[in-house]
Structure formats: C-alpha cells, structure tokens
Amino acid sequence: MNAVMRPLLHGRATVAFAFLIGVWCVFGVINSRYLTLGNAASIALQMSVLVLLSTGQMFALMVRGFDISVGAVAALSSVVAALAWNQFGPIGLLAGVLTGLVAGTINGFLIARVEVQPIIATLGMLIGARGMSLLASDSGQVIPIVEPQAMLQLAYGKWFGMAPLAWLAIGSVVLAAGLIRFTLLGRRMLMLGSNPDAARLVGMNATGVHIAAYQMTGIFASLAGLAMLARAGSGLPTDGAGMELQSIASAVIGGTALAGGVASPLGTLVGSAFIQSLGSGLNMSGISPFTAEIAIGAVIIAASCVSVAPQLVSRLKNRVHKIGESRR
C-alpha cells in the first residue's frame, strides 16, 4: 500500500491528488448523490477514454513533444475497427490498433526524421484522420457493429464494482508505468527528453526512440477508440473532438513535464480522474454545459499553474544564485 501511495504523496503528482480530493469534498457537500459507489463507477467508466488518451500523450511529452491528433486518431480507429469487426468479427479490432500505430509512426517520422515541428505534424494528422473518418463513415454516420453484446459488456458489465473497461484502462496505466520504469526503451525515452544532446553523445538511436514514443501515443489513442466503440457499440467518426488538449492537461496536472524527461503514469491517471470528476460534479449540480466548460477550463489552468509552480520557483532561485555569483 505504501508503494502505491508514495507517488501520490510526494513529487509533482501531489497537486493533482490534492485537487481531486478537493473536488470530491466540494461536490460531496453540494450533492449527497455525488459520493456514492454508483457515481464513482460511472466516473470511472466515463474517464476510461481520457485515461487512455492521456497515458499516450504522456509518451509524446516525455520526449519534448506533444500530439494534438490523438482525439481524431481515436475516432478513426473506432471507425476502422467497426468496419473490420463487421467484415471479420472480433479479430477486426486489431485493425483499429494498427491504425493508431500507423498514425503514430507517421507523426514520429515527420517530427524525428524530417524535423517538422510537433504542432504542424500532428495538426496535419488531426485534419487528415478526421477527414478519413468522415469519408469511411459516409459523411459522419455512426457505424453499428453486428452482435455488439460482447463489446457493450466491457462498458456496462461489472468487475468488482466497476466496468471492465475502467479496469482495462487502469491496467494500461500500470503497463505504461512498467514500460517506463523497467525497460530499456522507457529509460531511453526519459533520457532523450531530459537531455537530447547527451543521449546522442552516448550513441543512442535518438530518432528511433523518438518515433517509438509517438508510436506508443498512437497505440494508446487507438485503444481509446476501441473504448469509444465499446461504450457506444458503434464506430464514432466525430467523437474525441476537444480531448486532445484535455489529454495534455491531464498529463501535465498529473506531473508529466512539458519540457520532457519526466513522466508520471499514476499522476496522469489522477489528473484524468480530476478532470472527469469535476465535469461530473458540475453536471450533477445542474450547471449549464457551456458554463461548465468555462469552469473546467479555469480550474485546469489553475491546477496546471500550481503544478508547475515548484519548477518556476526552482528556476528563479537558480537564476538569482547565478546573478549573485557573477557580481562577486
């Protein structure tokens, strides 16, 4: 238990955990139905897509990049998986995962090899993926899958009080944490993000590691698309819009550094839970969806500012110390 709680109680993920507890306390007082097992299970299911997108986004952030195409890639993956399911059965879900892998590989190649800026490369992928989703779905029509009971069971069944989909999303975070902590690839991603020049000097294949990070982002985006498919029983070509920036916010609030070299899978999970819990509380309080979006945006900005405050203070102290030494 101590090993699980230590990452929450120390380091940058502390801020996300504190904000999450604060949201629970505030809405628990406002609405007695908020702090119930049923609502907790509902939040866990709703945040499964965001958890997967944010975990994938974490890999791009680790290497000093980001990916604003993850929502569109998730939608495209859900459409491709639905079409493949209808043709080949459940094995067709692999086509959705392959879609994310291809998108991540293209992004990684453009950014690492061609040296296109991440904002340009992933913006192009966002527009292209969204267009392919609409084209494949006959101008944005949902694509129901045949015999969807097995997929719907993942979203609306129960494993130990929560939907299987929620447990699978949590499991993906555990796998990501294991990859980062215990594999050579994960350590190389952290090294590349921390000091790219040093990584190249020691003979690391920096381009390959960079591309691998974006491949992981694409794979997790495709898993988010499969989660969308499980919740709706249909491919959703227009879903995922706006979740790109939420995924970045979740990762940053959870302790992943925008400057690269720092990753916090558990913090990313907590950051996603914070954003989803806030949205659920505002909805249950009867607040207008438009007002709720403004409130969520303001709180995300506040939480992000607080989470990076220790870094800013540290940099300021270092700068003051250097100025003091130069005057001596």
mmCIF file of C-alpha atoms in Angstrom:
data_model
loop_
_atom_site.group_PDB
_atom_site.id
_atom_site.type_symbol
_atom_site.label_atom_id
_atom_site.label_comp_id
_atom_site.label_asym_id
_atom_site.label_seq_id
_atom_site.Cartn_x
_atom_site.Cartn_y
_atom_site.Cartn_z
ATOM 1 C CA MET A 1 0.000 0.000 0.000
ATOM 2 C CA ASN A 2 2.858 2.377 0.844
ATOM 3 C CA ALA A 3 4.409 1.715 -2.569
ATOM 4 C CA VAL A 4 1.140 2.723 -4.221
ATOM 5 C CA MET A 5 0.584 5.864 -2.166
ATOM 6 C CA ARG A 6 4.181 7.146 -2.207
ATOM 7 C CA PRO A 7 3.980 8.547 -5.774
ATOM 8 C CA LEU A 8 0.808 10.388 -4.785
ATOM 9 C CA LEU A 9 2.133 11.892 -1.591
ATOM 10 C CA HIS A 10 5.497 13.009 -2.948
ATOM 11 C CA GLY A 11 6.532 14.839 -6.080
ATOM 12 C CA ARG A 12 4.559 16.743 -8.653
ATOM 13 C CA ALA A 13 1.552 14.379 -8.642
ATOM 14 C CA THR A 14 0.696 15.714 -5.171
ATOM 15 C CA VAL A 15 -1.063 18.691 -6.734
ATOM 16 C CA ALA A 16 -3.351 16.505 -8.862
ATOM 17 C CA PHE A 17 -4.202 14.339 -5.865
ATOM 18 C CA ALA A 18 -4.967 17.401 -3.716
ATOM 19 C CA PHE A 19 -7.218 18.912 -6.397
ATOM 20 C CA LEU A 20 -9.029 15.598 -6.841
ATOM 21 C CA ILE A 21 -9.735 15.324 -3.116
ATOM 22 C CA GLY A 22 -10.882 18.945 -3.130
ATOM 23 C CA VAL A 23 -13.351 18.283 -5.966
ATOM 24 C CA TRP A 24 -14.743 15.250 -4.145
ATOM 25 C CA CYS A 25 -15.193 17.227 -0.924
ATOM 26 C CA VAL A 26 -16.860 20.230 -2.573
ATOM 27 C CA PHE A 27 -19.360 18.287 -4.673
ATOM 28 C CA GLY A 28 -19.920 15.757 -1.903
ATOM 29 C CA VAL A 29 -21.240 18.607 0.230
ATOM 30 C CA ILE A 30 -23.279 20.140 -2.602
ATOM 31 C CA ASN A 31 -24.903 16.887 -3.747
ATOM 32 C CA SER A 32 -25.372 13.878 -1.481
ATOM 33 C CA ARG A 33 -25.505 11.549 -4.503
ATOM 34 C CA TYR A 34 -22.029 12.532 -5.648
ATOM 35 C CA LEU A 35 -20.038 10.468 -3.147
ATOM 36 C CA THR A 36 -21.752 7.156 -3.872
ATOM 37 C CA LEU A 37 -20.344 3.927 -5.247
ATOM 38 C CA GLY A 38 -22.681 4.154 -8.227
ATOM 39 C CA ASN A 39 -21.429 7.600 -9.212
ATOM 40 C CA ALA A 40 -17.819 6.555 -8.639
ATOM 41 C CA ALA A 41 -18.300 3.618 -11.012
ATOM 42 C CA SER A 42 -19.915 5.950 -13.557
ATOM 43 C CA ILE A 43 -16.988 8.388 -13.379
ATOM 44 C CA ALA A 44 -14.523 5.520 -13.756
ATOM 45 C CA LEU A 45 -16.278 4.383 -16.934
ATOM 46 C CA GLN A 46 -16.576 7.890 -18.359
ATOM 47 C CA MET A 47 -12.913 8.686 -17.799
ATOM 48 C CA SER A 48 -11.597 5.493 -19.420
ATOM 49 C CA VAL A 49 -11.187 7.171 -22.818
ATOM 50 C CA LEU A 50 -9.441 10.199 -21.308
ATOM 51 C CA VAL A 51 -7.126 7.962 -19.262
ATOM 52 C CA LEU A 52 -6.005 6.114 -22.400
ATOM 53 C CA LEU A 53 -5.521 9.313 -24.406
ATOM 54 C CA SER A 54 -3.632 10.992 -21.555
ATOM 55 C CA THR A 55 -1.367 7.990 -20.992
ATOM 56 C CA GLY A 56 -0.465 8.003 -24.673
ATOM 57 C CA GLN A 57 0.051 11.763 -24.608
ATOM 58 C CA MET A 58 2.491 11.257 -21.738
ATOM 59 C CA PHE A 59 4.883 9.376 -24.041
ATOM 60 C CA ALA A 60 4.978 12.284 -26.516
ATOM 61 C CA LEU A 61 5.527 14.765 -23.691
ATOM 62 C CA MET A 62 8.377 12.611 -22.345
ATOM 63 C CA VAL A 63 10.446 13.338 -25.459
ATOM 64 C CA ARG A 64 9.672 17.066 -25.516
ATOM 65 C CA GLY A 65 6.782 16.804 -27.937
ATOM 66 C CA PHE A 66 3.007 16.541 -27.899
ATOM 67 C CA ASP A 67 0.276 15.186 -30.120
ATOM 68 C CA ILE A 68 -2.901 17.125 -30.837
ATOM 69 C CA SER A 69 -4.197 14.439 -33.200
ATOM 70 C CA VAL A 70 -4.992 11.808 -30.547
ATOM 71 C CA GLY A 71 -8.739 12.515 -30.488
ATOM 72 C CA ALA A 72 -9.050 12.289 -34.265
ATOM 73 C CA VAL A 73 -6.890 9.150 -34.375
ATOM 74 C CA ALA A 74 -9.094 7.579 -31.704
ATOM 75 C CA ALA A 75 -12.209 8.352 -33.772
ATOM 76 C CA LEU A 76 -10.613 6.954 -36.929
ATOM 77 C CA SER A 77 -9.534 3.820 -35.033
ATOM 78 C CA SER A 78 -13.093 3.274 -33.799
ATOM 79 C CA VAL A 79 -14.439 3.579 -37.357
ATOM 80 C CA VAL A 80 -11.819 1.240 -38.832
ATOM 81 C CA ALA A 81 -12.342 -1.271 -36.009
ATOM 82 C CA ALA A 82 -16.135 -1.180 -36.507
ATOM 83 C CA LEU A 83 -15.819 -1.763 -40.255
ATOM 84 C CA ALA A 84 -13.301 -4.568 -39.727
ATOM 85 C CA TRP A 85 -15.464 -6.157 -36.984
ATOM 86 C CA ASN A 86 -18.413 -6.274 -39.375
ATOM 87 C CA GLN A 87 -16.251 -7.989 -42.001
ATOM 88 C CA PHE A 88 -14.028 -10.307 -39.966
ATOM 89 C CA GLY A 89 -15.515 -10.470 -36.469
ATOM 90 C CA PRO A 90 -13.728 -9.547 -33.211
ATOM 91 C CA ILE A 91 -10.299 -10.101 -34.779
ATOM 92 C CA GLY A 92 -11.039 -6.938 -36.741
ATOM 93 C CA LEU A 93 -10.330 -4.899 -33.610
ATOM 94 C CA LEU A 94 -6.649 -5.338 -34.405
ATOM 95 C CA ALA A 95 -7.210 -3.133 -37.441
ATOM 96 C CA GLY A 96 -8.102 -0.305 -35.080
ATOM 97 C CA VAL A 97 -4.869 -0.784 -33.115
ATOM 98 C CA LEU A 98 -2.885 -0.918 -36.368
ATOM 99 C CA THR A 99 -4.486 2.381 -37.394
ATOM 100 C CA GLY A 100 -3.155 4.073 -34.283
ATOM 101 C CA LEU A 101 0.278 2.526 -34.770
ATOM 102 C CA VAL A 102 0.471 3.795 -38.353
ATOM 103 C CA ALA A 103 -0.639 7.296 -37.321
ATOM 104 C CA GLY A 104 1.927 7.374 -34.517
ATOM 105 C CA THR A 105 4.676 6.154 -36.841
ATOM 106 C CA ILE A 106 3.900 8.868 -39.390
ATOM 107 C CA ASN A 107 3.880 11.551 -36.680
ATOM 108 C CA GLY A 108 7.116 10.260 -35.191
ATOM 109 C CA PHE A 109 8.858 10.057 -38.567
ATOM 110 C CA LEU A 110 7.845 13.591 -39.529
ATOM 111 C CA ILE A 111 8.938 15.012 -36.175
ATOM 112 C CA ALA A 112 12.100 12.985 -35.519
ATOM 113 C CA ARG A 113 13.451 12.386 -39.027
ATOM 114 C CA VAL A 114 12.050 15.206 -41.171
ATOM 115 C CA GLU A 115 12.209 17.613 -38.194
ATOM 116 C CA VAL A 116 8.728 19.034 -38.682
ATOM 117 C CA GLN A 117 7.508 20.856 -35.587
ATOM 118 C CA PRO A 118 5.103 18.709 -33.477
ATOM 119 C CA ILE A 119 2.284 21.261 -33.750
ATOM 120 C CA ILE A 120 2.430 21.160 -37.574
ATOM 121 C CA ALA A 121 2.874 17.404 -37.961
ATOM 122 C CA THR A 122 0.124 16.453 -35.535
ATOM 123 C CA LEU A 123 -2.227 19.180 -36.757
ATOM 124 C CA GLY A 124 -1.911 17.693 -40.236
ATOM 125 C CA MET A 125 -2.609 14.249 -38.816
ATOM 126 C CA LEU A 126 -5.635 15.604 -36.924
ATOM 127 C CA ILE A 127 -7.164 17.067 -40.087
ATOM 128 C CA GLY A 128 -6.304 14.028 -42.178
ATOM 129 C CA ALA A 129 -7.579 11.491 -39.656
ATOM 130 C CA ARG A 130 -10.809 13.421 -39.158
ATOM 131 C CA GLY A 131 -11.323 13.577 -42.922
ATOM 132 C CA MET A 132 -10.682 9.846 -43.342
ATOM 133 C CA SER A 133 -13.155 9.116 -40.533
ATOM 134 C CA LEU A 134 -15.860 11.094 -42.289
ATOM 135 C CA LEU A 135 -15.029 9.549 -45.659
ATOM 136 C CA ALA A 136 -15.070 5.983 -44.354
ATOM 137 C CA SER A 137 -18.329 6.535 -42.493
ATOM 138 C CA ASP A 138 -20.281 8.153 -45.341
ATOM 139 C CA SER A 139 -20.103 11.748 -44.111
ATOM 140 C CA GLY A 140 -20.093 11.135 -40.378
ATOM 141 C CA GLN A 141 -22.680 8.379 -39.973
ATOM 142 C CA VAL A 142 -22.175 6.117 -36.973
ATOM 143 C CA ILE A 143 -21.219 2.561 -37.874
ATOM 144 C CA PRO A 144 -23.035 -0.004 -35.670
ATOM 145 C CA ILE A 145 -21.224 -3.298 -35.203
ATOM 146 C CA VAL A 146 -23.037 -6.597 -35.640
ATOM 147 C CA GLU A 147 -23.681 -8.551 -32.447
ATOM 148 C CA PRO A 148 -22.287 -5.839 -30.161
ATOM 149 C CA GLN A 149 -23.164 -7.597 -26.897
ATOM 150 C CA ALA A 150 -19.570 -8.599 -26.111
ATOM 151 C CA MET A 151 -18.266 -5.061 -26.598
ATOM 152 C CA LEU A 152 -21.126 -3.494 -24.661
ATOM 153 C CA GLN A 153 -20.445 -5.905 -21.815
ATOM 154 C CA LEU A 154 -16.990 -4.382 -21.470
ATOM 155 C CA ALA A 155 -18.550 -0.985 -20.868
ATOM 156 C CA TYR A 156 -21.645 -1.897 -18.886
ATOM 157 C CA GLY A 157 -20.771 -5.132 -17.138
ATOM 158 C CA LYS A 158 -19.305 -5.257 -13.650
ATOM 159 C CA TRP A 159 -15.943 -6.487 -12.377
ATOM 160 C CA PHE A 160 -15.555 -5.878 -8.658
ATOM 161 C CA GLY A 161 -17.934 -2.928 -8.724
ATOM 162 C CA MET A 162 -16.608 -1.214 -11.859
ATOM 163 C CA ALA A 163 -16.982 -1.685 -15.596
ATOM 164 C CA PRO A 164 -14.376 -3.981 -17.172
ATOM 165 C CA LEU A 165 -13.424 -1.087 -19.439
ATOM 166 C CA ALA A 166 -12.438 1.012 -16.422
ATOM 167 C CA TRP A 167 -10.242 -1.805 -15.089
ATOM 168 C CA LEU A 168 -8.639 -2.231 -18.511
ATOM 169 C CA ALA A 169 -7.854 1.495 -18.641
ATOM 170 C CA ILE A 170 -6.244 1.295 -15.205
ATOM 171 C CA GLY A 171 -4.322 -1.779 -16.341
ATOM 172 C CA SER A 172 -2.981 0.171 -19.309
ATOM 173 C CA VAL A 173 -1.590 2.781 -16.917
ATOM 174 C CA VAL A 174 0.154 0.032 -14.948
ATOM 175 C CA LEU A 175 1.655 -1.348 -18.167
ATOM 176 C CA ALA A 176 2.845 2.122 -19.160
ATOM 177 C CA ALA A 177 4.444 2.561 -15.741
ATOM 178 C CA GLY A 178 6.192 -0.786 -16.099
ATOM 179 C CA LEU A 179 7.463 0.078 -19.564
ATOM 180 C CA ILE A 180 8.907 3.372 -18.374
ATOM 181 C CA ARG A 181 10.467 2.044 -15.188
ATOM 182 C CA PHE A 182 11.684 -1.426 -16.109
ATOM 183 C CA THR A 183 12.505 -1.415 -19.830
ATOM 184 C CA LEU A 184 15.475 -0.005 -21.691
ATOM 185 C CA LEU A 185 13.165 1.758 -24.149
ATOM 186 C CA GLY A 186 11.361 3.570 -21.351
ATOM 187 C CA ARG A 187 14.606 4.746 -19.750
ATOM 188 C CA ARG A 188 15.880 5.907 -23.126
ATOM 189 C CA MET A 189 12.706 7.939 -23.682
ATOM 190 C CA LEU A 190 13.270 9.674 -20.358
ATOM 191 C CA MET A 191 16.933 10.300 -21.158
ATOM 192 C CA LEU A 192 16.089 11.682 -24.593
ATOM 193 C CA GLY A 193 13.537 14.063 -23.118
ATOM 194 C CA SER A 194 15.844 15.102 -20.292
ATOM 195 C CA ASN A 195 18.933 15.799 -22.399
ATOM 196 C CA PRO A 196 18.744 15.075 -26.148
ATOM 197 C CA ASP A 197 22.360 16.065 -26.793
ATOM 198 C CA ALA A 198 23.708 13.747 -24.103
ATOM 199 C CA ALA A 199 21.507 10.936 -25.410
ATOM 200 C CA ARG A 200 23.070 11.262 -28.869
ATOM 201 C CA LEU A 201 26.587 11.517 -27.469
ATOM 202 C CA VAL A 202 26.282 8.137 -25.729
ATOM 203 C CA GLY A 203 25.310 6.512 -29.017
ATOM 204 C CA MET A 204 21.538 6.273 -28.510
ATOM 205 C CA ASN A 205 19.399 5.908 -31.627
ATOM 206 C CA ALA A 206 17.566 9.107 -30.762
ATOM 207 C CA THR A 207 15.453 9.088 -33.911
ATOM 208 C CA GLY A 208 14.233 5.535 -33.295
ATOM 209 C CA VAL A 209 13.405 6.273 -29.652
ATOM 210 C CA HIS A 210 11.570 9.453 -30.671
ATOM 211 C CA ILE A 211 9.496 7.560 -33.221
ATOM 212 C CA ALA A 212 8.771 4.805 -30.671
ATOM 213 C CA ALA A 213 7.382 7.396 -28.255
ATOM 214 C CA TYR A 214 4.913 8.630 -30.859
ATOM 215 C CA GLN A 215 4.056 5.051 -31.776
ATOM 216 C CA MET A 216 3.065 4.478 -28.151
ATOM 217 C CA THR A 217 0.958 7.638 -28.305
ATOM 218 C CA GLY A 218 -0.792 6.326 -31.419
ATOM 219 C CA ILE A 219 -1.375 2.883 -29.914
ATOM 220 C CA PHE A 220 -2.973 4.356 -26.794
ATOM 221 C CA ALA A 221 -5.109 6.636 -28.981
ATOM 222 C CA SER A 222 -6.339 3.554 -30.856
ATOM 223 C CA LEU A 223 -7.144 1.842 -27.548
ATOM 224 C CA ALA A 224 -9.172 4.918 -26.630
ATOM 225 C CA GLY A 225 -11.005 4.489 -29.940
ATOM 226 C CA LEU A 226 -11.790 0.880 -29.038
ATOM 227 C CA ALA A 227 -13.090 2.128 -25.678
ATOM 228 C CA MET A 228 -15.409 4.513 -27.560
ATOM 229 C CA LEU A 229 -16.541 1.567 -29.670
ATOM 230 C CA ALA A 230 -17.238 -0.498 -26.548
ATOM 231 C CA ARG A 231 -19.292 2.254 -24.915
ATOM 232 C CA ALA A 232 -21.444 3.003 -27.966
ATOM 233 C CA GLY A 233 -21.462 -0.328 -29.802
ATOM 234 C CA SER A 234 -20.693 1.737 -32.908
ATOM 235 C CA GLY A 235 -17.810 3.442 -34.642
ATOM 236 C CA LEU A 236 -17.990 7.167 -33.896
ATOM 237 C CA PRO A 237 -16.338 9.275 -36.614
ATOM 238 C CA THR A 238 -16.944 12.632 -34.940
ATOM 239 C CA ASP A 239 -16.145 11.661 -31.348
ATOM 240 C CA GLY A 240 -12.983 12.680 -29.494
ATOM 241 C CA ALA A 241 -13.034 16.330 -30.593
ATOM 242 C CA GLY A 242 -11.504 18.553 -27.920
ATOM 243 C CA MET A 243 -9.997 15.671 -25.970
ATOM 244 C CA GLU A 244 -6.541 16.357 -27.377
ATOM 245 C CA LEU A 245 -5.993 19.306 -25.072
ATOM 246 C CA GLN A 246 -7.715 17.598 -22.158
ATOM 247 C CA SER A 247 -5.233 14.752 -22.500
ATOM 248 C CA ILE A 248 -2.307 17.179 -22.360
ATOM 249 C CA ALA A 249 -3.845 18.903 -19.335
ATOM 250 C CA SER A 250 -4.386 15.583 -17.531
ATOM 251 C CA ALA A 251 -0.780 14.537 -18.072
ATOM 252 C CA VAL A 252 0.668 17.909 -17.048
ATOM 253 C CA ILE A 253 -1.553 18.244 -13.982
ATOM 254 C CA GLY A 254 -0.511 14.721 -13.040
ATOM 255 C CA GLY A 255 3.175 15.609 -13.058
ATOM 256 C CA THR A 256 4.454 14.915 -16.579
ATOM 257 C CA ALA A 257 6.765 17.754 -17.629
ATOM 258 C CA LEU A 258 6.079 19.750 -20.780
ATOM 259 C CA ALA A 259 9.841 20.195 -21.027
ATOM 260 C CA GLY A 260 10.320 16.426 -21.276
ATOM 261 C CA GLY A 261 12.312 13.939 -19.240
ATOM 262 C CA VAL A 262 9.669 13.454 -16.520
ATOM 263 C CA ALA A 263 6.699 11.090 -16.684
ATOM 264 C CA SER A 264 4.090 10.162 -14.100
ATOM 265 C CA PRO A 265 1.668 7.416 -15.206
ATOM 266 C CA LEU A 266 -0.117 7.274 -11.855
ATOM 267 C CA GLY A 267 -0.278 11.068 -11.756
ATOM 268 C CA THR A 268 -1.764 11.049 -15.250
ATOM 269 C CA LEU A 269 -4.471 8.693 -14.010
ATOM 270 C CA VAL A 270 -5.202 11.042 -11.104
ATOM 271 C CA GLY A 271 -5.198 14.057 -13.435
ATOM 272 C CA SER A 272 -7.756 12.352 -15.673
ATOM 273 C CA ALA A 273 -9.877 11.473 -12.654
ATOM 274 C CA PHE A 274 -9.725 15.097 -11.529
ATOM 275 C CA ILE A 275 -10.982 16.468 -14.857
ATOM 276 C CA GLN A 276 -13.719 13.843 -15.163
ATOM 277 C CA SER A 277 -14.810 14.226 -11.526
ATOM 278 C CA LEU A 278 -15.042 17.990 -11.972
ATOM 279 C CA GLY A 279 -17.176 17.625 -15.077
ATOM 280 C CA SER A 280 -19.437 15.062 -13.406
ATOM 281 C CA GLY A 281 -19.911 17.265 -10.339
ATOM 282 C CA LEU A 282 -20.835 20.300 -12.410
ATOM 283 C CA ASN A 283 -23.289 18.220 -14.432
ATOM 284 C CA MET A 284 -24.938 16.774 -11.318
ATOM 285 C CA SER A 285 -25.230 20.285 -9.882
ATOM 286 C CA GLY A 286 -27.415 21.326 -12.820
ATOM 287 C CA ILE A 287 -24.930 23.854 -14.187
ATOM 288 C CA SER A 288 -25.246 24.736 -17.864
ATOM 289 C CA PRO A 289 -22.868 22.696 -20.060
ATOM 290 C CA PHE A 290 -21.467 25.924 -21.507
ATOM 291 C CA THR A 291 -20.834 27.391 -18.065
ATOM 292 C CA ALA A 292 -19.355 24.067 -17.007
ATOM 293 C CA GLU A 293 -16.847 24.206 -19.877
ATOM 294 C CA ILE A 294 -15.727 27.660 -18.746
ATOM 295 C CA ALA A 295 -15.357 26.433 -15.158
ATOM 296 C CA ILE A 296 -13.432 23.321 -16.210
ATOM 297 C CA GLY A 297 -11.097 25.412 -18.349
ATOM 298 C CA ALA A 298 -10.419 27.846 -15.500
ATOM 299 C CA VAL A 299 -9.768 25.084 -12.985
ATOM 300 C CA ILE A 300 -7.452 23.221 -15.387
ATOM 301 C CA ILE A 301 -5.426 26.409 -15.864
ATOM 302 C CA ALA A 302 -5.247 26.942 -12.095
ATOM 303 C CA ALA A 303 -4.222 23.340 -11.420
ATOM 304 C CA SER A 304 -1.599 23.430 -14.164
ATOM 305 C CA CYS A 305 -0.142 26.678 -12.820
ATOM 306 C CA VAL A 306 0.081 25.245 -9.322
ATOM 307 C CA SER A 307 1.657 22.019 -10.601
ATOM 308 C CA VAL A 308 4.470 23.869 -12.400
ATOM 309 C CA ALA A 309 4.972 26.453 -9.638
ATOM 310 C CA PRO A 310 7.758 24.457 -7.891
ATOM 311 C CA GLN A 311 9.700 24.326 -11.176
ATOM 312 C CA LEU A 312 9.340 28.073 -11.693
ATOM 313 C CA VAL A 313 10.459 28.787 -8.135
ATOM 314 C CA SER A 314 13.461 26.500 -8.548
ATOM 315 C CA ARG A 315 14.469 28.185 -11.806
ATOM 316 C CA LEU A 316 14.084 31.617 -10.222
ATOM 317 C CA LYS A 317 16.285 30.604 -7.279
ATOM 318 C CA ASN A 318 18.941 29.249 -9.633
ATOM 319 C CA ARG A 319 18.882 32.435 -11.685
ATOM 320 C CA VAL A 320 19.164 34.632 -8.593
ATOM 321 C CA HIS A 321 22.028 32.446 -7.334
ATOM 322 C CA LYS A 322 23.886 32.784 -10.644
ATOM 323 C CA ILE A 323 23.385 36.560 -10.687
ATOM 324 C CA GLY A 324 24.725 36.743 -7.139
ATOM 325 C CA GLU A 325 27.810 34.745 -8.029
ATOM 326 C CA SER A 326 28.504 36.829 -11.124
ATOM 327 C CA ARG A 327 28.547 40.033 -9.029
ATOM 328 C CA ARG A 328 31.113 38.694 -6.604
#
